[in-house]
Short mmCIF file of C-alpha atoms in Angstrom, two decimals:
data_model
loop_
_atom_site.label_atom_id
_atom_site.label_comp_id
_atom_site.label_asym_id
_atom_site.label_seq_id
_atom_site.Cartn_x
_atom_site.Cartn_y
_atom_site.Cartn_z
CA MET A 9 229.50 136.35 -5.76
CA PRO A 10 230.74 134.43 -8.88
CA GLU A 11 227.37 132.62 -9.09
CA THR A 12 225.54 135.94 -8.75
CA ILE A 13 227.57 137.53 -11.54
CA ALA A 14 227.00 134.52 -13.77
CA GLY A 15 223.27 134.70 -13.11
CA GLU A 16 223.21 138.40 -14.00
CA LEU A 17 225.12 137.85 -17.24
CA ALA A 18 222.82 135.00 -18.24
CA GLU A 19 219.80 137.32 -18.15
CA LEU A 20 221.34 140.05 -20.32
CA PRO A 21 220.41 140.67 -23.99
CA VAL A 22 223.24 138.92 -25.78
CA GLU A 23 222.42 140.58 -29.07
CA VAL A 24 223.55 143.95 -27.76
CA ILE A 25 227.28 143.15 -27.76
CA ASP A 26 229.52 140.35 -28.92
CA LEU A 27 231.93 139.28 -26.19
CA SER A 28 233.47 136.41 -28.10
CA ASP A 29 236.75 138.25 -28.47
CA ALA A 30 236.90 139.39 -24.86
CA PRO A 31 239.96 138.20 -22.93
CA PRO A 32 239.34 135.78 -20.07
CA ILE A 33 238.79 137.49 -16.75
CA ALA A 34 240.59 136.06 -13.78
CA PRO A 35 238.33 135.30 -10.82
CA ARG A 36 238.60 137.71 -7.93
CA ALA A 37 237.86 137.32 -4.27
CA PRO A 38 234.56 138.90 -3.21
CA LEU A 39 234.75 142.33 -1.65
CA THR A 40 234.15 142.47 2.07
CA GLN A 41 231.59 144.87 3.51
CA SER A 42 234.44 146.94 4.93
CA GLU A 43 236.06 147.21 1.50
CA VAL A 44 232.74 148.12 -0.12
CA ARG A 45 232.19 150.90 2.44
CA THR A 46 235.71 152.25 1.93
CA ILE A 47 235.32 152.24 -1.85
CA LEU A 48 231.95 153.98 -1.62
CA MET A 49 233.34 156.62 0.75
CA SER A 50 236.19 157.36 -1.65
CA LEU A 51 233.71 157.53 -4.53
CA MET A 52 231.55 159.96 -2.59
CA LEU A 53 234.58 162.17 -1.99
CA THR A 54 235.45 161.97 -5.69
CA MET A 55 231.94 162.93 -6.74
CA PHE A 56 231.89 165.74 -4.17
CA LEU A 57 234.86 167.28 -5.98
CA ALA A 58 232.99 167.43 -9.30
CA ALA A 59 229.74 168.62 -7.69
CA LEU A 60 231.41 171.27 -5.54
CA ASP A 61 233.17 172.90 -8.46
CA GLN A 62 229.85 173.58 -10.19
CA THR A 63 228.64 175.72 -7.27
CA ILE A 64 231.64 177.08 -5.38
CA VAL A 65 232.82 179.39 -8.17
CA ALA A 66 229.64 181.47 -8.58
CA THR A 67 229.94 183.53 -5.39
CA ALA A 68 233.60 184.36 -6.12
CA LEU A 69 232.95 185.67 -9.65
CA PRO A 70 232.67 189.37 -8.66
CA THR A 71 236.03 189.15 -6.86
CA ILE A 72 237.63 187.43 -9.87
CA GLY A 73 236.22 190.07 -12.21
CA ARG A 74 237.64 192.89 -10.09
CA GLN A 75 241.11 191.33 -9.93
CA PHE A 76 241.35 190.70 -13.68
CA GLN A 77 239.40 193.88 -14.54
CA ASP A 78 237.20 191.90 -16.89
CA VAL A 79 233.51 191.59 -16.07
CA SER A 80 232.19 190.90 -19.57
CA SER A 81 233.83 187.45 -19.73
CA LEU A 82 232.82 186.25 -16.26
CA SER A 83 229.99 184.07 -17.51
CA TRP A 84 232.53 182.00 -19.46
CA VAL A 85 234.17 180.91 -16.21
CA ILE A 86 230.99 178.89 -15.61
CA THR A 87 230.12 178.15 -19.24
CA ALA A 88 233.54 176.73 -20.15
CA TYR A 89 233.28 174.16 -17.36
CA LEU A 90 229.72 173.13 -18.26
CA LEU A 91 230.46 172.85 -21.98
CA ALA A 92 233.48 170.63 -21.43
CA ALA A 93 231.83 168.51 -18.73
CA THR A 94 228.74 167.85 -20.83
CA ALA A 95 230.65 167.00 -24.01
CA VAL A 96 233.05 164.48 -22.44
CA ALA A 97 230.56 162.55 -20.25
CA PRO A 98 229.83 159.90 -22.92
CA VAL A 99 233.51 159.83 -23.90
CA PHE A 100 234.72 158.82 -20.45
CA GLY A 101 231.85 156.36 -20.06
CA THR A 102 232.85 154.61 -23.27
CA LEU A 103 236.58 154.71 -22.44
CA SER A 104 235.88 153.06 -19.08
CA ASP A 105 234.28 150.16 -20.97
CA ILE A 106 237.35 149.87 -23.18
CA TYR A 107 240.30 150.51 -20.83
CA GLY A 108 238.72 149.84 -17.43
CA ARG A 109 237.67 152.00 -14.50
CA ARG A 110 241.10 152.36 -12.88
CA LEU A 111 242.79 154.08 -15.81
CA THR A 112 239.84 156.33 -16.61
CA ILE A 113 239.20 157.48 -13.02
CA ILE A 114 242.92 158.27 -12.64
CA SER A 115 242.82 160.22 -15.92
CA ALA A 116 239.67 162.14 -14.97
CA LEU A 117 240.94 163.04 -11.51
CA SER A 118 244.38 163.99 -12.85
CA LEU A 119 242.84 166.31 -15.46
CA PHE A 120 240.58 167.80 -12.81
CA ILE A 121 243.47 168.45 -10.41
CA ALA A 122 245.67 169.83 -13.22
CA GLY A 123 242.86 172.13 -14.29
CA SER A 124 242.36 173.30 -10.71
CA ILE A 125 246.05 174.17 -10.36
CA ALA A 126 245.98 176.01 -13.71
CA CYS A 127 242.91 177.98 -12.56
CA ALA A 128 244.61 179.01 -9.31
CA LEU A 129 247.75 180.14 -11.17
CA ALA A 130 245.92 181.85 -14.06
CA PRO A 131 247.44 185.32 -14.75
CA ASN A 132 244.43 186.64 -16.67
CA MET A 133 240.81 185.89 -17.54
CA GLN A 134 241.57 184.16 -20.84
CA VAL A 135 243.88 181.61 -19.19
CA LEU A 136 241.35 181.08 -16.39
CA ILE A 137 238.61 180.27 -18.90
CA LEU A 138 240.84 177.77 -20.73
CA ALA A 139 241.85 176.20 -17.40
CA ARG A 140 238.18 175.90 -16.43
CA GLY A 141 237.61 174.01 -19.68
CA LEU A 142 240.40 171.59 -18.76
CA GLN A 143 238.92 171.24 -15.29
CA GLY A 144 235.52 170.56 -16.86
CA ILE A 145 236.97 167.73 -18.95
CA GLY A 146 238.10 166.01 -15.75
CA GLY A 147 234.95 166.85 -13.81
CA GLY A 148 232.72 165.63 -16.63
CA GLY A 149 234.49 162.28 -16.60
CA ILE A 150 234.23 161.78 -12.85
CA LEU A 151 230.45 161.40 -12.57
CA PRO A 152 229.82 158.60 -15.12
CA ILE A 153 232.88 156.64 -13.97
CA VAL A 154 231.86 156.88 -10.32
CA GLN A 155 228.36 155.65 -11.14
CA THR A 156 229.84 152.85 -13.23
CA ILE A 157 232.18 151.72 -10.44
CA ILE A 158 229.19 151.61 -8.09
CA SER A 159 227.53 149.23 -10.57
CA ASP A 160 230.65 147.03 -10.46
CA VAL A 161 230.70 146.88 -6.67
CA VAL A 162 227.04 146.34 -5.70
CA THR A 163 224.19 144.52 -7.40
CA PRO A 164 221.40 146.47 -9.12
CA ARG A 165 218.89 145.62 -6.39
CA GLU A 166 221.14 147.05 -3.67
CA ARG A 167 222.41 149.92 -5.81
CA GLY A 168 219.46 152.23 -5.23
CA ARG A 169 220.27 152.44 -1.54
CA TYR A 170 223.71 153.85 -2.32
CA GLN A 171 222.45 156.14 -5.08
CA ALA A 172 220.54 158.02 -2.37
CA TYR A 173 223.79 158.62 -0.49
CA PHE A 174 225.37 160.06 -3.60
CA SER A 175 222.35 162.32 -4.09
CA GLY A 176 223.17 163.64 -0.62
CA VAL A 177 226.65 164.51 -1.88
CA TRP A 178 225.13 166.74 -4.55
CA THR A 179 222.89 168.39 -1.96
CA ALA A 180 225.84 169.07 0.33
CA ALA A 181 227.80 170.54 -2.57
CA GLY A 182 224.84 172.63 -3.68
CA ILE A 183 224.37 174.14 -0.23
CA GLY A 184 227.97 174.29 0.94
CA GLY A 185 229.57 175.37 -2.33
CA PRO A 186 228.25 178.95 -2.45
CA ILE A 187 228.99 179.40 1.25
CA LEU A 188 232.59 178.18 0.92
CA GLY A 189 233.11 180.25 -2.21
CA GLY A 190 231.96 183.39 -0.45
CA VAL A 191 234.11 182.73 2.62
CA PHE A 192 237.23 182.02 0.54
CA ALA A 193 236.75 185.09 -1.66
CA GLU A 194 235.98 187.44 1.22
CA HIS A 195 238.31 186.26 4.00
CA LEU A 196 241.13 184.32 2.27
CA HIS A 197 241.70 184.50 -1.49
CA TRP A 198 239.54 183.43 -4.43
CA THR A 199 242.21 180.98 -5.63
CA MET A 200 241.42 178.83 -2.56
CA ILE A 201 238.28 177.62 -4.35
CA PHE A 202 240.67 175.81 -6.71
CA TRP A 203 243.54 174.96 -4.34
CA ILE A 204 241.11 173.04 -2.09
CA ASN A 205 240.69 170.49 -4.89
CA LEU A 206 244.34 169.42 -4.62
CA PRO A 207 244.24 167.79 -1.14
CA LEU A 208 240.70 166.48 -1.69
CA GLY A 209 241.64 164.93 -5.04
CA LEU A 210 244.80 163.32 -3.71
CA ALA A 211 242.91 161.97 -0.69
CA SER A 212 240.32 160.45 -3.01
CA LEU A 213 243.00 158.74 -5.09
CA MET A 214 244.78 157.42 -1.99
CA LEU A 215 241.54 155.91 -0.68
CA LEU A 216 240.32 154.44 -3.96
CA LEU A 217 243.33 153.16 -5.90
CA PRO A 218 244.60 150.55 -3.40
CA ARG A 219 241.22 148.81 -3.62
CA MET A 220 240.60 149.14 -7.34
CA GLY A 221 242.41 145.87 -7.94
CA LYS A 222 239.65 143.96 -6.17
CA ILE A 223 236.76 145.49 -8.10
CA PRO A 224 235.27 143.04 -10.65
CA VAL A 225 236.41 143.69 -14.23
CA PHE A 226 233.85 143.88 -17.04
CA HIS A 227 235.53 146.10 -19.63
CA ARG A 228 236.41 144.87 -23.13
CA LYS A 229 239.33 146.33 -25.06
CA ARG A 230 238.48 147.30 -28.61
CA GLN A 231 239.34 149.92 -31.20
CA ILE A 232 238.18 153.44 -30.32
CA ASP A 233 235.86 155.15 -32.77
CA TRP A 234 237.47 158.59 -32.50
CA LEU A 235 235.49 160.03 -35.42
CA GLY A 236 232.20 159.14 -33.77
CA GLY A 237 233.34 160.67 -30.48
CA VAL A 238 234.44 163.91 -32.17
CA LEU A 239 231.15 164.22 -34.07
CA LEU A 240 229.12 163.69 -30.90
CA MET A 241 231.17 166.16 -28.83
CA ALA A 242 231.15 168.83 -31.55
CA SER A 243 227.38 168.58 -31.93
CA ALA A 244 226.90 168.80 -28.15
CA VAL A 245 229.19 171.81 -27.74
CA ILE A 246 227.46 173.77 -30.50
CA PHE A 247 224.02 172.87 -29.13
CA MET A 248 225.06 174.00 -25.64
CA LEU A 249 226.35 177.28 -27.09
CA VAL A 250 222.97 177.80 -28.77
CA LEU A 251 221.22 177.35 -25.43
CA THR A 252 223.73 179.67 -23.74
CA TRP A 253 223.71 182.47 -26.31
CA GLY A 254 220.15 182.23 -27.62
CA GLY A 255 217.99 185.08 -26.33
CA ASN A 256 221.00 186.51 -24.52
CA ARG A 257 223.92 187.42 -26.78
CA TYR A 258 221.94 186.79 -29.97
CA LEU A 259 218.23 186.76 -30.81
CA TRP A 260 216.81 183.27 -31.18
CA LEU A 261 216.02 183.85 -34.87
CA SER A 262 219.28 185.64 -35.65
CA PRO A 263 221.47 184.28 -38.47
CA ALA A 264 224.20 183.27 -36.02
CA ILE A 265 221.87 181.12 -33.88
CA MET A 266 220.16 179.59 -36.91
CA ALA A 267 223.55 178.73 -38.44
CA MET A 268 224.68 177.11 -35.18
CA ILE A 269 221.47 175.09 -34.95
CA GLY A 270 222.00 173.92 -38.52
CA ALA A 271 225.59 172.94 -37.74
CA ALA A 272 224.53 171.02 -34.60
CA VAL A 273 221.84 169.14 -36.51
CA LEU A 274 224.23 168.36 -39.36
CA LEU A 275 226.90 167.04 -37.00
CA ALA A 276 224.32 164.99 -35.07
CA GLY A 277 223.07 163.50 -38.34
CA ALA A 278 226.62 162.68 -39.37
CA PHE A 279 227.17 160.98 -36.00
CA VAL A 280 224.04 158.85 -36.42
CA TRP A 281 225.01 157.87 -39.98
CA HIS A 282 228.53 156.99 -38.87
CA ALA A 283 227.27 154.98 -35.88
CA ARG A 284 225.03 152.92 -38.16
CA HIS A 285 227.89 152.00 -40.47
CA ALA A 286 230.88 151.70 -38.10
CA ALA A 287 231.95 148.21 -37.04
CA GLU A 288 232.65 149.37 -33.46
CA PRO A 289 230.70 152.64 -33.03
CA PHE A 290 231.60 155.05 -30.26
CA LEU A 291 228.04 154.96 -28.92
CA PRO A 292 226.12 151.92 -30.22
CA LEU A 293 222.66 153.13 -31.21
CA PRO A 294 220.94 149.82 -30.28
CA LEU A 295 222.13 150.50 -26.74
CA LEU A 296 219.76 153.48 -26.61
CA GLY A 297 216.79 151.44 -27.79
CA GLY A 298 214.68 148.77 -26.20
CA THR A 299 211.97 148.95 -23.58
CA VAL A 300 214.05 150.31 -20.68
CA VAL A 301 216.91 152.65 -21.61
CA PRO A 302 215.07 155.34 -23.64
CA TYR A 303 212.23 155.63 -21.13
CA ALA A 304 214.55 155.68 -18.12
CA MET A 305 216.75 158.32 -19.76
CA ALA A 306 213.73 160.46 -20.64
CA ALA A 307 212.23 160.15 -17.15
CA GLY A 308 215.49 161.11 -15.44
CA GLY A 309 216.05 163.92 -17.96
CA PHE A 310 212.60 165.44 -17.44
CA ALA A 311 212.97 165.29 -13.65
CA MET A 312 216.48 166.77 -13.74
CA GLY A 313 215.40 169.49 -16.15
CA ALA A 314 212.45 170.54 -13.99
CA MET A 315 214.62 170.67 -10.86
CA ILE A 316 217.47 172.64 -12.45
CA GLY A 317 215.11 174.97 -14.30
CA LEU A 318 213.27 175.87 -11.10
CA THR A 319 216.51 176.24 -9.14
CA VAL A 320 217.96 178.69 -11.67
CA HIS A 321 214.89 180.90 -12.03
CA LEU A 322 213.28 180.85 -8.57
CA PRO A 323 215.73 183.45 -7.15
CA LEU A 324 214.18 186.00 -9.52
CA TYR A 325 210.73 185.10 -8.18
CA TYR A 326 211.89 185.36 -4.57
CA GLU A 327 213.50 188.74 -5.19
CA VAL A 328 210.60 190.40 -7.00
CA VAL A 329 207.59 188.82 -5.28
CA TYR A 330 208.82 188.24 -1.72
CA HIS A 331 211.63 190.86 -1.65
CA LEU A 332 214.21 188.41 -0.29
CA SER A 333 217.89 189.27 -0.10
CA ALA A 334 220.55 187.18 -1.82
CA SER A 335 221.33 185.21 1.36
CA GLU A 336 217.64 184.68 2.10
CA THR A 337 217.11 183.48 -1.45
CA GLY A 338 219.84 180.88 -0.98
CA LEU A 339 218.11 179.59 2.13
CA ALA A 340 214.76 179.49 0.33
CA LEU A 341 216.26 177.17 -2.30
CA ILE A 342 217.21 174.55 0.30
CA PRO A 343 213.77 172.78 0.28
CA LEU A 344 214.10 172.12 -3.44
CA ALA A 345 217.73 170.99 -3.25
CA ALA A 346 217.80 169.08 0.03
CA VAL A 347 214.46 167.25 0.01
CA THR A 348 215.32 165.68 -3.35
CA THR A 349 217.76 163.51 -1.43
CA VAL A 350 214.94 162.25 0.81
CA GLY A 351 212.95 161.17 -2.24
CA ALA A 352 216.01 159.41 -3.68
CA ALA A 353 216.57 157.62 -0.37
CA ILE A 354 212.96 156.41 -0.27
CA ALA A 355 213.20 155.08 -3.82
CA GLY A 356 216.54 153.44 -3.10
CA ARG A 357 215.21 151.64 -0.04
CA THR A 358 212.15 150.52 -2.00
CA MET A 359 214.32 149.00 -4.71
CA VAL A 360 216.07 146.84 -2.14
CA HIS A 361 212.89 145.32 -0.73
CA SER A 362 210.23 145.55 -3.46
CA LYS A 363 209.77 143.52 -6.61
CA HIS A 364 207.83 146.34 -8.32
CA TYR A 365 210.44 148.99 -7.76
CA LYS A 366 209.29 151.46 -10.42
CA ARG A 367 205.97 152.12 -8.71
CA VAL A 368 207.60 154.46 -6.21
CA ALA A 369 209.02 156.57 -9.07
CA ILE A 370 205.67 156.59 -10.89
CA ALA A 371 203.86 157.76 -7.77
CA GLY A 372 206.66 160.16 -6.80
CA THR A 373 206.85 161.99 -10.12
CA ALA A 374 203.04 162.15 -10.35
CA PHE A 375 202.96 163.60 -6.83
CA ALA A 376 205.63 166.12 -7.82
CA ALA A 377 203.55 167.13 -10.85
CA LEU A 378 200.53 167.74 -8.60
CA ALA A 379 202.64 169.89 -6.25
CA ALA A 380 203.95 171.92 -9.19
CA PHE A 381 200.41 172.30 -10.54
CA ALA A 382 199.25 173.64 -7.15
CA MET A 383 201.82 176.44 -7.51
CA THR A 384 200.12 177.61 -10.70
CA LEU A 385 196.72 178.18 -9.10
CA THR A 386 197.17 181.31 -7.01
CA MET A 387 199.61 183.63 -5.28
CA LEU A 388 200.90 181.77 -2.22
CA PRO A 389 202.48 182.99 1.01
CA LEU A 390 206.18 182.18 1.17
CA TRP A 391 205.79 179.35 3.69
CA ALA A 392 203.17 177.63 1.51
CA LEU A 393 205.37 177.93 -1.58
CA LEU A 394 208.31 176.41 0.30
CA VAL A 395 206.13 173.51 1.48
CA LEU A 396 204.97 172.81 -2.09
CA LEU A 397 208.55 173.02 -3.37
CA ALA A 398 209.63 170.50 -0.72
CA LEU A 399 206.80 168.14 -1.70
CA CYS A 400 207.72 168.55 -5.37
CA ALA A 401 211.37 167.78 -4.60
CA LEU A 402 210.37 164.75 -2.53
CA GLY A 403 208.51 163.29 -5.50
CA LEU A 404 210.95 164.07 -8.30
CA GLY A 405 213.87 162.75 -6.26
CA THR A 406 212.44 159.23 -6.62
CA ALA A 407 213.13 159.28 -10.37
CA PHE A 408 216.91 159.52 -10.10
CA PRO A 409 217.94 156.20 -8.48
CA VAL A 410 215.25 154.25 -10.32
CA SER A 411 216.30 155.59 -13.73
CA VAL A 412 220.03 155.08 -13.12
CA VAL A 413 219.73 151.54 -11.79
CA SER A 414 217.17 150.52 -14.43
CA ILE A 415 219.55 151.58 -17.22
CA GLN A 416 222.56 149.82 -15.70
CA ASN A 417 220.46 146.70 -15.04
CA ALA A 418 219.22 146.53 -18.65
CA VAL A 419 222.53 146.60 -20.55
CA ALA A 420 225.43 144.19 -20.80
CA ARG A 421 228.03 144.55 -18.06
CA ALA A 422 230.66 145.49 -20.64
CA GLN A 423 228.50 148.44 -21.73
CA VAL A 424 227.47 149.88 -18.35
CA GLY A 425 230.01 152.70 -18.59
CA THR A 426 228.85 153.66 -22.09
CA ALA A 427 225.19 153.68 -21.05
CA THR A 428 225.93 155.64 -17.87
CA GLY A 429 227.93 158.25 -19.77
CA ALA A 430 225.13 158.60 -22.33
CA MET A 431 222.59 159.03 -19.53
CA ASN A 432 224.60 161.83 -17.89
CA PHE A 433 225.09 163.46 -21.28
CA PHE A 434 221.34 163.45 -21.94
CA ARG A 435 220.54 164.77 -18.47
CA ALA A 436 222.96 167.67 -18.87
CA LEU A 437 221.47 168.56 -22.25
CA MET A 438 217.95 168.40 -20.83
CA ALA A 439 218.92 170.63 -17.90
CA SER A 440 220.47 173.21 -20.23
CA PHE A 441 217.51 173.08 -22.58
CA THR A 442 215.06 173.52 -19.71
CA VAL A 443 216.91 176.53 -18.32
CA ALA A 444 216.80 178.18 -21.75
CA ALA A 445 213.14 177.21 -22.30
CA PHE A 446 212.08 178.57 -18.89
CA ALA A 447 213.92 181.82 -19.63
CA ALA A 448 212.09 182.07 -22.96
CA ILE A 449 208.76 181.51 -21.19
CA LEU A 450 209.47 184.33 -18.75
CA LEU A 451 210.60 186.65 -21.53
CA MET A 452 207.40 186.03 -23.48
CA ALA A 453 205.27 186.59 -20.39
CA LEU A 454 207.09 189.69 -19.16
CA GLY A 455 207.95 191.26 -22.49
CA PRO A 456 210.97 191.07 -24.79
CA ASP A 457 212.56 194.20 -23.33
CA ILE A 458 213.06 192.61 -19.91
CA ALA A 459 216.50 191.15 -19.18
CA LEU A 460 216.45 188.29 -16.71
CA GLY A 461 219.81 188.52 -15.06
CA GLY A 462 223.52 188.84 -15.56
CA GLU A 463 224.64 192.40 -16.11
CA HIS A 464 221.17 193.86 -16.70
CA ARG A 465 219.47 193.77 -13.32
CA GLY A 466 218.00 197.25 -13.61
CA PRO A 467 214.88 196.36 -15.63
CA VAL A 468 214.18 193.35 -13.39
CA ASN A 469 213.83 195.55 -10.34
CA SER A 470 211.06 197.48 -12.08
CA ILE A 471 208.84 194.43 -12.68
CA ALA A 472 205.60 194.48 -10.71
CA ALA A 473 205.12 191.57 -8.32
CA ALA A 474 201.71 190.78 -9.86
CA ASP A 475 203.25 190.50 -13.34
CA MET A 476 205.98 188.19 -12.03
CA VAL A 477 203.36 185.96 -10.35
CA VAL A 478 201.49 185.62 -13.64
CA ALA A 479 204.69 184.89 -15.55
CA PHE A 480 205.77 182.20 -13.13
CA ARG A 481 202.41 180.47 -13.43
CA TYR A 482 203.43 179.58 -16.98
CA LEU A 483 206.81 178.41 -15.72
CA PHE A 484 205.25 176.25 -12.98
CA ALA A 485 202.88 174.85 -15.62
CA ALA A 486 205.88 173.89 -17.78
CA ALA A 487 207.47 172.15 -14.78
CA THR A 488 204.17 170.34 -14.19
CA ALA A 489 204.16 169.06 -17.77
CA MET A 490 207.77 167.85 -17.51
CA LEU A 491 207.11 165.96 -14.28
CA ALA A 492 203.95 164.43 -15.73
CA LEU A 493 206.00 163.26 -18.73
CA ALA A 494 208.57 161.78 -16.33
CA SER A 495 205.79 159.79 -14.66
CA LEU A 496 204.46 158.65 -18.05
CA CYS A 497 207.93 157.46 -19.10
CA MET A 498 208.22 155.47 -15.89
CA ILE A 499 204.86 153.84 -16.65
CA LEU A 500 205.99 152.91 -20.17
CA MET A 501 209.40 151.59 -19.00
CA GLU A 502 209.64 147.82 -18.70
CA GLU A 503 210.23 146.71 -15.14
CA LYS A 504 212.96 144.12 -15.56
CA PRO A 505 213.85 142.05 -12.48
CA LEU A 506 216.84 143.52 -10.67
CA ALA A 507 219.87 141.27 -10.36
CA GLY A 508 220.86 140.68 -6.75
CA PRO A 509 219.51 139.13 -3.56
CA SER A 510 215.88 138.09 -3.82
CA THR A 511 213.18 139.91 -1.91
CA PRO A 512 211.03 138.00 0.63
CA VAL A 513 208.10 138.21 -1.82
CA GLU A 514 210.13 136.69 -4.65
CA MET A 515 211.44 133.95 -2.36
CA ALA A 516 207.88 133.07 -1.37
CA GLU A 517 206.83 132.94 -5.03
#
């Protein structure tokens, strides 16, 4: 293990970061396979917490609205969490590179548990929304730290195999979350969707913390660039609010939206200027350059955006065109959510055994684009649409482990957390942008007077099925373009050798 780590560090671009002032790291005994499995299981439980809380709340919203007698603010129960989680992802990634994984994972989990307790005890809607923001701060820190700890425990070549397991966690949360939320709200009490996080969070800490001392240490203590972090978070929050409110609360060309866009651009420009001149920038801009990181981030972002955009808007298509009920619609989304894990597993296995690991992601995303294009051609029976969605999910799922591992393999070990946080930040922004863009496409195709959800379901029920089919052809075409771009980015990405055990082909060469 020490020789392997030394070999990995020798291949890294030394110009990215100066480690001359880094304190000496004491050698540690290699982790046993049993310890690795235990750590990964605890990480999966930790990630399940963050993933579950993005889906379990939705089905309980009507019950919450009735208890607090406030329906108009219900959307903020979801929005507050997403805003906070998106904004803090790069913050926690960078802090894990400065203070280490143990302190940051404890902080993230503690904030998440504290937010969950505050949500369960909230006396009114305003306090619940604030508590959801606190919970989102913890939840947004969990994902990049978990992915960073995985990079500390297993080599890049073997990492893809485990990334597929973690994709399965998201699938389980996506399917089980709405079901659990409905059961708790209907048969127990809606606060159970938050109280359940307490035993799960404590169990995760009890499993993980005793073994954190054996995980290799790569962080480097330095001064925190708080100004850069604040500028980045402020720009992200305003941009997310634009995507949330645009075309919904305000018209896209309204003065409020235009002013918010201007503020987001101004803050983003200030962040870039500050990062170029700061001695120790919060997010080093050279880290986002090169021949790997930007292409891998773009490929993963396009794939994530297409998947989330389809997941959010397909229920409308199912309802109007196929006349499915709410429960049937949930079942019809399973092919898109669950089969993604299969694609991730295939890509992960390929990365373990193949020298040219990006080929599976190139072929997978191209295949997904073809499946999405087939949906634009004609009106399909439901079974045929579900088959094409499953094939699309199978292909786009290959992009996730390849993009994550490629980014972590291309940067210095002391910057893996920063790069991982930036990747999750970009994916969240792309997902939000795609949801808003797909909604705009449907509005243009169906007419500006049609409301696509929320509190205005009346006009939707009057849409003719033929009109909805035509409108969704544009949406499927947009998904096709995004998946084709993901494949192109994978082609352009440099395929750096993965650190770790050699493949049989490489040993023969």
